[in-house]
GROMACS .gro file of C-alpha atoms in nm:
model
  391
    1MET     CA    1   0.520  -0.736  -0.952
    2GLY     CA    2   0.799  -0.391  -0.933
    3ILE     CA    3   0.643  -0.268  -0.677
    4ALA     CA    4   0.617  -0.563  -0.510
    5PHE     CA    5   0.986  -0.624  -0.497
    6GLY     CA    6   1.082  -0.289  -0.466
    7PRO     CA    7   0.984  -0.244  -0.092
    8LEU     CA    8   1.171  -0.545   0.000
    9PHE     CA    9   1.473  -0.308  -0.050
   10ALA     CA   10   1.375   0.018   0.070
   11GLY     CA   11   1.200  -0.059   0.354
   12PRO     CA   12   1.519  -0.224   0.546
   13MET     CA   13   1.772   0.090   0.364
   14SER     CA   14   1.536   0.322   0.529
   15GLU     CA   15   1.614   0.132   0.857
   16LEU     CA   16   2.000   0.133   0.757
   17TYR     CA   17   2.061   0.500   0.610
   18GLY     CA   18   1.722   0.699   0.713
   19ARG     CA   19   1.439   0.782   0.536
   20SER     CA   20   1.503   1.085   0.363
   21PRO     CA   21   1.785   0.948   0.146
   22VAL     CA   22   1.548   0.678   0.016
   23TYR     CA   23   1.295   0.901  -0.074
   24ARG     CA   24   1.529   1.087  -0.263
   25VAL     CA   25   1.695   0.878  -0.444
   26SER     CA   26   1.429   0.612  -0.517
   27TYR     CA   27   1.227   0.905  -0.662
   28VAL     CA   28   1.496   1.061  -0.871
   29PHE     CA   29   1.533   0.705  -1.023
   30PHE     CA   30   1.161   0.668  -1.078
   31TRP     CA   31   1.167   0.980  -1.265
   32ILE     CA   32   1.452   0.902  -1.448
   33PHE     CA   33   1.326   0.587  -1.573
   34SER     CA   34   0.963   0.709  -1.673
   35TRP     CA   35   1.139   0.857  -1.986
   36PRO     CA   36   1.180   0.496  -2.152
   37VAL     CA   37   0.810   0.417  -2.056
   38ALA     CA   38   0.676   0.730  -2.214
   39PHE     CA   39   0.870   0.712  -2.537
   40ALA     CA   40   0.911   0.351  -2.573
   41PRO     CA   41   0.981   0.233  -2.926
   42ASN     CA   42   0.807  -0.137  -2.853
   43ILE     CA   43   0.618  -0.311  -2.590
   44SER     CA   44   0.933  -0.509  -2.440
   45VAL     CA   45   1.072  -0.162  -2.358
   46PHE     CA   46   0.792  -0.037  -2.205
   47LEU     CA   47   0.721  -0.341  -1.973
   48ILE     CA   48   1.100  -0.368  -1.916
   49PHE     CA   49   1.096   0.003  -1.766
   50ARG     CA   50   0.765  -0.030  -1.619
   51PHE     CA   51   0.905  -0.308  -1.376
   52ILE     CA   52   1.206  -0.092  -1.280
   53THR     CA   53   0.988   0.239  -1.221
   54GLY     CA   54   0.749   0.055  -1.015
   55PHE     CA   55   1.053  -0.090  -0.851
   56CYS     CA   56   1.181   0.287  -0.785
   57CYS     CA   57   0.847   0.449  -0.704
   58ALA     CA   58   0.770   0.152  -0.408
   59ALA     CA   59   0.953   0.344  -0.124
   60PHE     CA   60   0.663   0.526  -0.066
   61LEU     CA   61   0.447   0.198   0.034
   62SER     CA   62   0.666   0.059   0.284
   63VAL     CA   63   0.913   0.366   0.412
   64ALA     CA   64   0.595   0.603   0.487
   65GLY     CA   65   0.444   0.402   0.730
   66GLY     CA   66   0.774   0.365   0.900
   67SER     CA   67   0.791   0.753   0.883
   68VAL     CA   68   0.454   0.795   1.011
   69SER     CA   69   0.593   0.561   1.300
   70ASP     CA   70   0.888   0.799   1.349
   71ILE     CA   71   0.649   1.122   1.424
   72PHE     CA   72   0.378   0.996   1.592
   73ALA     CA   73   0.385   0.842   1.948
   74GLY     CA   74   0.249   0.441   2.019
   75HIS     CA   75  -0.130   0.655   2.090
   76GLU     CA   76  -0.123   0.873   1.819
   77VAL     CA   77  -0.046   0.651   1.559
   78ALA     CA   78  -0.383   0.520   1.472
   79ILE     CA   79  -0.541   0.802   1.289
   80PRO     CA   80  -0.225   0.930   1.092
   81THR     CA   81  -0.183   0.549   0.985
   82ALA     CA   82  -0.534   0.590   0.827
   83LEU     CA   83  -0.484   0.901   0.650
   84TYR     CA   84  -0.181   0.763   0.501
   85THR     CA   85  -0.313   0.470   0.406
   86THR     CA   86  -0.602   0.657   0.193
   87ALA     CA   87  -0.338   0.795  -0.046
   88PRO     CA   88  -0.239   0.434  -0.212
   89PHE     CA   89  -0.576   0.362  -0.259
   90ILE     CA   90  -0.711   0.629  -0.388
   91GLY     CA   91  -0.460   0.631  -0.664
   92PRO     CA   92  -0.578   0.299  -0.855
   93MET     CA   93  -0.929   0.519  -0.834
   94LEU     CA   94  -0.731   0.821  -0.991
   95GLY     CA   95  -0.566   0.628  -1.241
   96PRO     CA   96  -0.851   0.540  -1.452
   97LEU     CA   97  -1.031   0.865  -1.405
   98ILE     CA   98  -0.752   1.085  -1.567
   99GLY     CA   99  -0.615   0.830  -1.772
  100GLY     CA  100  -0.969   0.776  -1.922
  101CYS     CA  101  -0.974   1.148  -2.003
  102VAL     CA  102  -0.617   1.168  -2.122
  103ASN     CA  103  -0.674   0.851  -2.348
  104GLN     CA  104  -0.973   0.926  -2.492
  105ASN     CA  105  -0.847   1.258  -2.601
  106THR     CA  106  -0.506   1.233  -2.712
  107THR     CA  107  -0.300   0.893  -2.702
  108TRP     CA  108  -0.179   0.660  -2.422
  109ARG     CA  109   0.162   0.844  -2.406
  110TRP     CA  110   0.032   1.152  -2.279
  111SER     CA  111  -0.047   0.951  -1.938
  112TYR     CA  112   0.319   0.892  -1.891
  113ARG     CA  113   0.426   1.250  -2.019
  114LEU     CA  114   0.193   1.404  -1.739
  115LEU     CA  115   0.349   1.179  -1.507
  116LEU     CA  116   0.717   1.300  -1.611
  117VAL     CA  117   0.535   1.637  -1.533
  118TRP     CA  118   0.397   1.550  -1.152
  119ILE     CA  119   0.719   1.314  -1.052
  120PHE     CA  120   0.910   1.622  -1.122
  121ILE     CA  121   0.733   1.850  -0.900
  122GLU     CA  122   0.741   1.574  -0.635
  123VAL     CA  123   1.089   1.531  -0.672
  124LEU     CA  124   1.141   1.874  -0.573
  125LEU     CA  125   0.872   1.898  -0.260
  126ILE     CA  126   1.033   1.573  -0.126
  127PHE     CA  127   1.374   1.762  -0.136
  128GLY     CA  128   1.287   2.080  -0.025
  129LEU     CA  129   0.974   1.990   0.232
  130VAL     CA  130   1.029   1.604   0.375
  131PRO     CA  131   1.303   1.587   0.656
  132GLU     CA  132   1.450   1.312   0.775
  133THR     CA  133   1.268   1.134   1.056
  134TYR     CA  134   1.417   0.810   1.116
  135GLU     CA  135   1.533   0.866   1.535
  136PRO     CA  136   1.909   0.596   1.481
  137ALA     CA  137   1.972   0.824   1.131
  138LEU     CA  138   1.944   1.150   1.341
  139ARG     CA  139   2.146   1.060   1.604
  140LYS     CA  140   2.423   0.944   1.336
  141GLU     CA  141   2.440   1.279   1.211
  142LYS     CA  142   2.451   1.433   1.552
  143ALA     CA  143   2.735   1.210   1.636
  144LYS     CA  144   2.892   1.330   1.299
  145ARG     CA  145   2.845   1.700   1.377
  146ILE     CA  146   3.020   1.663   1.737
  147ARG     CA  147   3.271   1.498   1.598
  148LYS     CA  148   3.349   1.776   1.347
  149SER     CA  149   3.298   2.056   1.589
  150THR     CA  150   3.490   1.901   1.874
  151GLY     CA  151   3.743   1.680   1.685
  152ASP     CA  152   3.685   1.358   1.939
  153SER     CA  153   3.639   1.078   1.729
  154SER     CA  154   3.506   0.882   2.024
  155PHE     CA  155   3.119   1.015   1.991
  156TYR     CA  156   2.962   0.756   1.735
  157ALA     CA  157   2.564   0.633   1.711
  158PRO     CA  158   2.441   0.256   1.667
  159LEU     CA  159   2.439   0.275   1.274
  160ASP     CA  160   2.804   0.368   1.334
  161LYS     CA  161   2.879   0.047   1.484
  162ARG     CA  162   2.726  -0.160   1.229
  163GLU     CA  163   2.986  -0.438   1.165
  164GLY     CA  164   3.063  -0.622   0.804
  165THR     CA  165   3.048  -0.500   0.473
  166LEU     CA  166   2.793  -0.264   0.308
  167PHE     CA  167   2.672  -0.579   0.101
  168LEU     CA  168   2.648  -0.820   0.423
  169MET     CA  169   2.423  -0.519   0.614
  170ILE     CA  170   2.218  -0.471   0.296
  171PHE     CA  171   2.167  -0.839   0.237
  172VAL     CA  172   2.063  -0.852   0.628
  173SER     CA  173   1.847  -0.561   0.581
  174CYS     CA  174   1.665  -0.675   0.263
  175TYR     CA  175   1.623  -1.006   0.469
  176ARG     CA  176   1.416  -0.905   0.721
  177PRO     CA  177   1.070  -0.861   0.530
  178PHE     CA  178   1.111  -1.219   0.445
  179GLU     CA  179   1.135  -1.299   0.857
  180LEU     CA  180   0.856  -1.115   0.927
  181LEU     CA  181   0.652  -1.275   0.620
  182PHE     CA  182   0.773  -1.631   0.729
  183PHE     CA  183   0.859  -1.659   1.118
  184ASP     CA  184   0.614  -1.416   1.227
  185THR     CA  185   0.247  -1.612   1.246
  186MET     CA  186   0.036  -1.259   1.269
  187CYS     CA  187   0.209  -1.079   1.022
  188LEU     CA  188   0.142  -1.367   0.776
  189LEU     CA  189  -0.182  -1.403   0.876
  190LEU     CA  190  -0.265  -1.075   0.818
  191ASN     CA  191  -0.020  -1.022   0.496
  192LEU     CA  192  -0.242  -1.317   0.323
  193TRP     CA  193  -0.572  -1.190   0.447
  194THR     CA  194  -0.531  -0.815   0.320
  195SER     CA  195  -0.351  -0.976  -0.041
  196ILE     CA  196  -0.686  -1.154  -0.099
  197VAL     CA  197  -0.846  -0.810  -0.049
  198PHE     CA  198  -0.606  -0.646  -0.281
  199GLY     CA  199  -0.627  -0.899  -0.559
  200ILE     CA  200  -0.940  -0.903  -0.545
  201LEU     CA  201  -0.981  -0.523  -0.555
  202TYR     CA  202  -0.738  -0.531  -0.910
  203LEU     CA  203  -0.927  -0.843  -1.045
  204THR     CA  204  -1.255  -0.649  -0.982
  205PHE     CA  205  -1.095  -0.337  -1.180
  206GLN     CA  206  -1.125  -0.566  -1.472
  207ALA     CA  207  -1.516  -0.624  -1.450
  208TYR     CA  208  -1.558  -0.208  -1.515
  209PRO     CA  209  -1.512  -0.257  -1.923
  210TYR     CA  210  -1.775  -0.521  -1.849
  211ILE     CA  211  -1.998  -0.343  -1.673
  212PHE     CA  212  -1.973  -0.010  -1.780
  213ALA     CA  213  -1.843  -0.033  -2.186
  214VAL     CA  214  -2.012  -0.391  -2.299
  215ASN     CA  215  -2.337  -0.353  -2.085
  216HIS     CA  216  -2.418   0.012  -2.094
  217GLY     CA  217  -2.206   0.134  -2.425
  218PHE     CA  218  -1.961   0.377  -2.222
  219ASP     CA  219  -1.671   0.538  -2.379
  220ILE     CA  220  -1.318   0.516  -2.221
  221GLN     CA  221  -1.351   0.838  -2.072
  222SER     CA  222  -1.699   0.768  -1.891
  223THR     CA  223  -1.583   0.407  -1.789
  224GLY     CA  224  -1.291   0.606  -1.617
  225LEU     CA  225  -1.548   0.834  -1.450
  226ALA     CA  226  -1.738   0.553  -1.309
  227PHE     CA  227  -1.437   0.487  -1.074
  228ILE     CA  228  -1.551   0.784  -0.888
  229GLY     CA  229  -1.790   0.576  -0.710
  230LEU     CA  230  -1.476   0.393  -0.546
  231GLY     CA  231  -1.316   0.684  -0.465
  232ILE     CA  232  -1.608   0.807  -0.267
  233GLY     CA  233  -1.648   0.530  -0.099
  234MET     CA  234  -1.261   0.499   0.004
  235GLY     CA  235  -1.327   0.873   0.143
  236MET     CA  236  -1.611   0.761   0.336
  237GLY     CA  237  -1.374   0.448   0.486
  238THR     CA  238  -1.171   0.664   0.595
  239VAL     CA  239  -1.435   0.894   0.787
  240THR     CA  240  -1.557   0.552   0.897
  241ASN     CA  241  -1.228   0.456   1.063
  242ILE     CA  242  -1.148   0.724   1.201
  243ALA     CA  243  -1.442   0.732   1.438
  244LEU     CA  244  -1.409   0.360   1.473
  245ILE     CA  245  -1.058   0.457   1.612
  246MET     CA  246  -1.178   0.707   1.818
  247TYR     CA  247  -1.404   0.484   1.968
  248THR     CA  248  -1.121   0.220   2.040
  249HIS     CA  249  -0.945   0.545   2.253
  250LYS     CA  250  -1.276   0.567   2.433
  251GLN     CA  251  -1.299   0.176   2.560
  252HIS     CA  252  -0.891   0.240   2.634
  253PRO     CA  253  -0.911   0.578   2.816
  254GLY     CA  254  -0.551   0.692   2.939
  255VAL     CA  255  -0.363   0.399   2.803
  256GLU     CA  256  -0.230   0.275   2.413
  257PRO     CA  257  -0.486   0.059   2.300
  258PRO     CA  258  -0.332  -0.309   2.233
  259PRO     CA  259  -0.252  -0.372   1.862
  260GLU     CA  260  -0.523  -0.612   1.864
  261ALA     CA  261  -0.759  -0.328   1.954
  262ARG     CA  262  -0.688  -0.197   1.555
  263LEU     CA  263  -0.840  -0.521   1.433
  264LEU     CA  264  -1.187  -0.362   1.498
  265THR     CA  265  -1.224  -0.139   1.200
  266GLY     CA  266  -1.087  -0.486   0.979
  267GLU     CA  267  -1.401  -0.720   1.102
  268VAL     CA  268  -1.648  -0.451   1.012
  269GLY     CA  269  -1.441  -0.395   0.629
  270ALA     CA  270  -1.455  -0.783   0.624
  271VAL     CA  271  -1.837  -0.780   0.644
  272ILE     CA  272  -1.893  -0.496   0.424
  273VAL     CA  273  -1.660  -0.602   0.133
  274PRO     CA  274  -1.885  -0.968   0.038
  275LEU     CA  275  -2.184  -0.766   0.043
  276SER     CA  276  -2.077  -0.466  -0.153
  277LEU     CA  277  -1.987  -0.755  -0.423
  278PHE     CA  278  -2.291  -0.915  -0.472
  279TRP     CA  279  -2.453  -0.585  -0.506
  280LEU     CA  280  -2.233  -0.528  -0.770
  281ALA     CA  281  -2.238  -0.872  -0.901
  282PHE     CA  282  -2.625  -0.857  -0.937
  283THR     CA  283  -2.676  -0.473  -1.058
  284SER     CA  284  -2.426  -0.558  -1.310
  285TYR     CA  285  -2.688  -0.667  -1.601
  286PRO     CA  286  -2.735  -0.396  -1.920
  287HIS     CA  287  -3.123  -0.325  -1.774
  288VAL     CA  288  -3.013  -0.222  -1.443
  289HIS     CA  289  -2.943   0.166  -1.418
  290TRP     CA  290  -2.561   0.229  -1.418
  291ILE     CA  291  -2.589   0.415  -1.110
  292ALA     CA  292  -2.659   0.085  -0.921
  293PRO     CA  293  -2.304  -0.084  -1.001
  294VAL     CA  294  -2.166   0.228  -0.894
  295ILE     CA  295  -2.299   0.312  -0.544
  296ALA     CA  296  -2.221  -0.076  -0.463
  297SER     CA  297  -1.835   0.002  -0.570
  298SER     CA  298  -1.862   0.315  -0.312
  299PHE     CA  299  -1.930   0.034  -0.024
  300PHE     CA  300  -1.659  -0.147  -0.159
  301GLY     CA  301  -1.439   0.117  -0.122
  302VAL     CA  302  -1.565   0.154   0.230
  303GLY     CA  303  -1.459  -0.187   0.329
  304PHE     CA  304  -1.186  -0.240   0.136
  305MET     CA  305  -1.061   0.107   0.324
  306LEU     CA  306  -1.125  -0.068   0.702
  307CYS     CA  307  -0.978  -0.425   0.631
  308PHE     CA  308  -0.602  -0.213   0.481
  309SER     CA  309  -0.631   0.060   0.756
  310SER     CA  310  -0.682  -0.201   1.031
  311THR     CA  311  -0.389  -0.420   0.900
  312PHE     CA  312  -0.113  -0.129   0.861
  313THR     CA  313  -0.231   0.012   1.183
  314TYR     CA  314  -0.165  -0.310   1.341
  315LEU     CA  315   0.188  -0.340   1.142
  316VAL     CA  316   0.302   0.002   1.263
  317SER     CA  317   0.205  -0.098   1.609
  318ALA     CA  318   0.283  -0.393   1.688
  319TYR     CA  319   0.641  -0.371   1.488
  320ARG     CA  320   0.721  -0.012   1.602
  321PRO     CA  321   1.139  -0.084   1.568
  322MET     CA  322   1.077  -0.249   1.213
  323ALA     CA  323   0.756  -0.085   1.088
  324ALA     CA  324   0.920  -0.014   0.756
  325SER     CA  325   1.036  -0.355   0.713
  326ALA     CA  326   0.676  -0.497   0.849
  327MET     CA  327   0.523  -0.291   0.586
  328ALA     CA  328   0.770  -0.410   0.320
  329ALA     CA  329   0.658  -0.747   0.365
  330ASN     CA  330   0.274  -0.651   0.294
  331ALA     CA  331   0.379  -0.487  -0.010
  332PHE     CA  332   0.553  -0.775  -0.120
  333ALA     CA  333   0.287  -1.017  -0.057
  334ARG     CA  334  -0.053  -0.801  -0.175
  335SER     CA  335   0.108  -0.664  -0.471
  336SER     CA  336   0.259  -1.017  -0.598
  337PHE     CA  337  -0.151  -1.096  -0.580
  338ALA     CA  338  -0.268  -0.760  -0.763
  339ALA     CA  339  -0.001  -0.857  -1.026
  340ALA     CA  340  -0.133  -1.202  -1.059
  341PHE     CA  341  -0.505  -1.184  -1.048
  342PRO     CA  342  -0.590  -0.999  -1.308
  343LEU     CA  343  -0.407  -1.260  -1.556
  344PHE     CA  344  -0.687  -1.476  -1.525
  345ALA     CA  345  -0.987  -1.200  -1.518
  346GLY     CA  346  -1.023  -1.187  -1.886
  347GLN     CA  347  -1.082  -1.568  -1.902
  348MET     CA  348  -1.310  -1.559  -1.619
  349TYR     CA  349  -1.524  -1.247  -1.690
  350THR     CA  350  -1.611  -1.415  -2.044
  351ALA     CA  351  -1.684  -1.775  -1.916
  352LEU     CA  352  -1.872  -1.645  -1.618
  353GLY     CA  353  -2.008  -1.316  -1.729
  354THR     CA  354  -2.004  -1.001  -1.481
  355ASP     CA  355  -2.282  -1.122  -1.207
  356GLY     CA  356  -2.120  -1.463  -1.182
  357ALA     CA  357  -1.740  -1.389  -1.163
  358THR     CA  358  -1.789  -1.095  -0.968
  359ALA     CA  359  -2.068  -1.337  -0.742
  360LEU     CA  360  -1.768  -1.519  -0.727
  361LEU     CA  361  -1.527  -1.344  -0.582
  362ALA     CA  362  -1.785  -1.217  -0.322
  363GLY     CA  363  -1.840  -1.534  -0.254
  364VAL     CA  364  -1.437  -1.597  -0.154
  365MET     CA  365  -1.453  -1.298   0.020
  366THR     CA  366  -1.778  -1.446   0.230
  367ILE     CA  367  -1.510  -1.725   0.302
  368ALA     CA  368  -1.237  -1.503   0.423
  369ALA     CA  369  -1.494  -1.270   0.628
  370PRO     CA  370  -1.421  -1.450   0.961
  371LEU     CA  371  -1.036  -1.363   0.941
  372PRO     CA  372  -1.038  -1.059   1.159
  373PHE     CA  373  -1.219  -1.174   1.379
  374ILE     CA  374  -1.020  -1.465   1.475
  375PHE     CA  375  -0.686  -1.251   1.415
  376ARG     CA  376  -0.826  -1.021   1.698
  377ARG     CA  377  -0.881  -1.343   1.917
  378ILE     CA  378  -0.572  -1.509   1.859
  379GLY     CA  379  -0.350  -1.160   1.805
  380ALA     CA  380  -0.214  -1.112   2.144
  381ARG     CA  381  -0.099  -1.471   2.202
  382GLN     CA  382   0.069  -1.520   1.883
  383ARG     CA  383   0.223  -1.161   1.919
  384ALA     CA  384   0.349  -1.263   2.305
  385LYS     CA  385   0.544  -1.549   2.125
  386SER     CA  386   0.707  -1.314   1.824
  387ARG     CA  387   1.028  -1.236   1.859
  388PHE     CA  388   0.976  -0.955   1.591
  389ALA     CA  389   0.678  -0.774   1.781
  390SER     CA  390   0.668  -0.521   2.066
  391HIS     CA  391   0.545  -0.678   2.338
   0.00000   0.00000   0.00000
């Protein structure tokens, strides 16, 4: 839930003060508040600071999408967005993979001590290598330099002329993702669809201990290694996504494809996801070789990446002036689902078994499969009615 609420603050703040300050401040606080997590004396302290660290590190789930839209023109943004999309979703695969090795051979605290080292390295890289990319913030800095060099106070940028108190400006900025979420039809529909997919991803993670530890007798480290299949699938999904993007550009030579054209990859992903989940469900038995569910999970990774990349690219393309806020709205919705779905995973897998529970998830995704086809059909009409989207 920290990751859900963090982008609501960080995304709009980056449109008020620029991307670079938000990256730097958020990651410094992420490092500082990770210390109480690593050395927590009890579960209460652990959970409180896990929420705070999630809130602090969430800037990259929303602001980075804005940075991509800053750097690349509209006709160039799709492939960089596809590559950016891979990063936050490779994490859930690397986490169990590395964490399994750490926890089996040391203690859980070393997972967070290792993170402390990694976060500190990233803080140094962010301060040393990440420049400001947000044009209004760059204009504000340029106006400041001109005022200083000339002594003429008449030079100003639009960000210098914001009216109202700082609190009011922050409140209005943080309200914007909710505006998009509740008053823009396409943003709401896409966020609900991807939230279901994301929630089911985290629910599926709960199946791994049942499939590999209980059914196949894997230890903690080996269960973590089983996530490699999902990571390979996400990599394959990224390559497939880039190929589909190039195909889309060929269909619109010389012009920027409309945002709805980006949903083609989502249509392919919406078909692959339920098929791969059915495959995972009915290969989860102890008498079936463990490689079968690993391969099934790789195809789930392909479909998952295609679904999310299409949504991210659509949001960055359609809501370009406020891409960070659009990504913040998506991060809030999907992370809320990801927080809620695992709460009933244990009971569901205990009651229905690995085959029944995973097949139930596959059934839900089968029902949801037509959604991107519908979104692609109605998208242009809904975007024309939107007061937020680019027309």
